[in-house]
Amino acid sequence: LSFSSGKTGAFALPILQSLLETPQKLFALVLTPTRELAFQIAQQFEALGAGIGLMVAVIVGGVDMTTQALALAKRPHIIVATPGRLVDHLENTKGFSLRALKYLVMDEADRILNMDFEVELDKILRVIPKERRTYLFSATMTKKVAKLERASLKDPARVEVSTKYKTVDKLKQHYLFIPFKYKVSKERLRSRYVPSSIFQEAYLVYLLNELAGNTAIVFCATCNSAMQTAMLLRQLGMQAVPLHGQMGQEKRLGALNKFKSKVKDILVCTDVASRGLDIPHVDLVVNYDVPSQSKDYIHRVGRTARAGRAGLAVTFVTQYDVEVYQKIEAHIGKKLTEYPCVEKDVMLLVERTQEASEMAVKELKEMADKKKKGKKRYVMLLLVLFIFRCDSIYSVLLMKSSSVSWKILMILKKCQRNSKSH
């Protein structure tokens, strides 16, 4: 199914109708590739089931396992989860089982498989009933999805909303070519040659200044690039917020909510925000890095020009991106025009942009060093607690622990039990 096709309602409404007819706890499981999408689906279930006392639990990484275990102990009607964290609970949470499950939904199945969740999916499929109703949603029918279809579905009925990739007519699409190097005078800059990255940043600043007042999503290829770009824009006084997979869950939801509520008007993100998320009123999408896959381009630009509104998408292209970019043009069946900009105005921004970029890199390094020291202290604390058998403090740590920390604690507890038994 394509974006903006109302697929959440396509599986939520039949599940709720069936739940009304045969009420049962742990009735349905919805698997999603990302945490943000899981929370969004849960909110839609809660809104649709508000009148029937529906209980929904969200089980994703980045949230402490103990709180989630307590939520599962209440036996909610619907569980919305990412595969990795759900498997953690199936293996470690005492008393939790999906043996009576009636519905399984795999949303964005192609992305789930692209994120290497095949092992986790296999574990989940082994412990849920074979007699169930399964919905599998995918924007693309890859070999992996076809394999999953054969493994999880019996005599399936296939519904295709769209047979080819396309962009909407009200979406204006352009490219901006970024030269690899410009020669500039020593008086203007610290070095005679400035790398392409600085000019790319200057073009981004120019574009966002030209379209000030519009809400924009800037897509970057990596988490580090998204973080650094957001910091750069902040240094220049812009209301930018980052969103990427290395952020904690609370910060990710906070960033998304700030952008949705227009507290921040620029969201700098990775492809974690390219599909599934309902972000209304986005005026501009910037592909700061050209997506490696044509389908990812479609999903990125699909964040704007939604529900009949107009939108603008601009893709930054360097000399190294030309081949990939031409494949995108061939895929969408359009030759894109260059976005008009005044080059001399961009050059005026280069020096200030370079200063802001250096400050952003410095800030990013300081954050990384601080995080590294914090992790070392936490591991040392775990070891001390294990050595001195401080059982009473384990529960406090569990409330703050990530999935990795939970696994460390479980190993230590197991070692402790083994030592007591000898």
PDB file of N, CA and C in Angstrom, residues 4 25 38 41 46 118 127 137 152 202 212 241 256 289 349 373 385 418:
ATOM      1  N   SER A   4      -0.412   7.692   2.561  1.00  0.00           N
ATOM      2  CA  SER A   4      -1.681   8.428   2.595  1.00  0.00           C
ATOM      3  C   SER A   4      -2.848   7.600   2.098  1.00  0.00           C
ATOM      4  N   LYS A  25      -8.591 -10.487  26.056  1.00  0.00           N
ATOM      5  CA  LYS A  25      -7.328  -9.784  26.290  1.00  0.00           C
ATOM      6  C   LYS A  25      -6.262 -10.354  25.357  1.00  0.00           C
ATOM      7  N   ALA A  38       4.942   3.094  15.865  1.00  0.00           N
ATOM      8  CA  ALA A  38       4.229   2.304  16.881  1.00  0.00           C
ATOM      9  C   ALA A  38       3.364   3.200  17.762  1.00  0.00           C
ATOM     10  N   ILE A  41       0.323   4.520  15.694  1.00  0.00           N
ATOM     11  CA  ILE A  41      -0.723   3.501  15.513  1.00  0.00           C
ATOM     12  C   ILE A  41      -1.492   3.289  16.815  1.00  0.00           C
ATOM     13  N   GLU A  46      -6.398   3.907  20.159  1.00  0.00           N
ATOM     14  CA  GLU A  46      -7.024   4.474  21.357  1.00  0.00           C
ATOM     15  C   GLU A  46      -8.162   5.423  20.997  1.00  0.00           C
ATOM     16  N   GLU A 118      14.516 -10.292  10.508  1.00  0.00           N
ATOM     17  CA  GLU A 118      14.042 -11.607  10.061  1.00  0.00           C
ATOM     18  C   GLU A 118      14.097 -12.651  11.178  1.00  0.00           C
ATOM     19  N   VAL A 127       5.795 -18.649  18.142  1.00  0.00           N
ATOM     20  CA  VAL A 127       5.104 -18.718  19.444  1.00  0.00           C
ATOM     21  C   VAL A 127       3.659 -18.227  19.396  1.00  0.00           C
ATOM     22  N   PHE A 137       1.156  -5.536   5.392  1.00  0.00           N
ATOM     23  CA  PHE A 137       1.157  -4.321   4.579  1.00  0.00           C
ATOM     24  C   PHE A 137       2.577  -4.004   4.143  1.00  0.00           C
ATOM     25  N   SER A 152       3.935 -16.704   6.536  1.00  0.00           N
ATOM     26  CA  SER A 152       2.994 -16.234   7.560  1.00  0.00           C
ATOM     27  C   SER A 152       1.532 -16.230   7.125  1.00  0.00           C
ATOM     28  N   ALA A 202      25.789  25.888   3.049  1.00  0.00           N
ATOM     29  CA  ALA A 202      25.434  27.266   2.695  1.00  0.00           C
ATOM     30  C   ALA A 202      24.195  27.303   1.798  1.00  0.00           C
ATOM     31  N   ALA A 212      11.631  31.056   4.519  1.00  0.00           N
ATOM     32  CA  ALA A 212      11.379  31.240   5.956  1.00  0.00           C
ATOM     33  C   ALA A 212       9.881  31.375   6.214  1.00  0.00           C
ATOM     34  N   VAL A 241      15.088  20.981  14.878  1.00  0.00           N
ATOM     35  CA  VAL A 241      15.131  19.892  15.861  1.00  0.00           C
ATOM     36  C   VAL A 241      15.506  18.597  15.143  1.00  0.00           C
ATOM     37  N   LEU A 256       9.413  15.055  17.626  1.00  0.00           N
ATOM     38  CA  LEU A 256       8.285  14.920  16.702  1.00  0.00           C
ATOM     39  C   LEU A 256       7.115  15.800  17.128  1.00  0.00           C
ATOM     40  N   ASP A 289      20.805  14.763   1.402  1.00  0.00           N
ATOM     41  CA  ASP A 289      21.575  13.688   0.761  1.00  0.00           C
ATOM     42  C   ASP A 289      20.638  12.935  -0.168  1.00  0.00           C
ATOM     43  N   LEU A 349      26.903  33.769   2.323  1.00  0.00           N
ATOM     44  CA  LEU A 349      26.577  32.983   3.516  1.00  0.00           C
ATOM     45  C   LEU A 349      27.674  31.988   3.904  1.00  0.00           C
ATOM     46  N   LYS A 373      31.691   8.763  28.618  1.00  0.00           N
ATOM     47  CA  LYS A 373      32.054   8.719  30.038  1.00  0.00           C
ATOM     48  C   LYS A 373      30.895   8.192  30.877  1.00  0.00           C
ATOM     49  N   LEU A 385      27.746  -3.410  41.953  1.00  0.00           N
ATOM     50  CA  LEU A 385      26.520  -3.955  42.548  1.00  0.00           C
ATOM     51  C   LEU A 385      26.524  -5.477  42.522  1.00  0.00           C
ATOM     52  N   ASN A 418      23.354 -18.650  40.071  1.00  0.00           N
ATOM     53  CA  ASN A 418      24.195 -19.843  39.924  1.00  0.00           C
ATOM     54  C   ASN A 418      25.214 -19.954  41.058  1.00  0.00           C
TER      55      ASN A 418
END
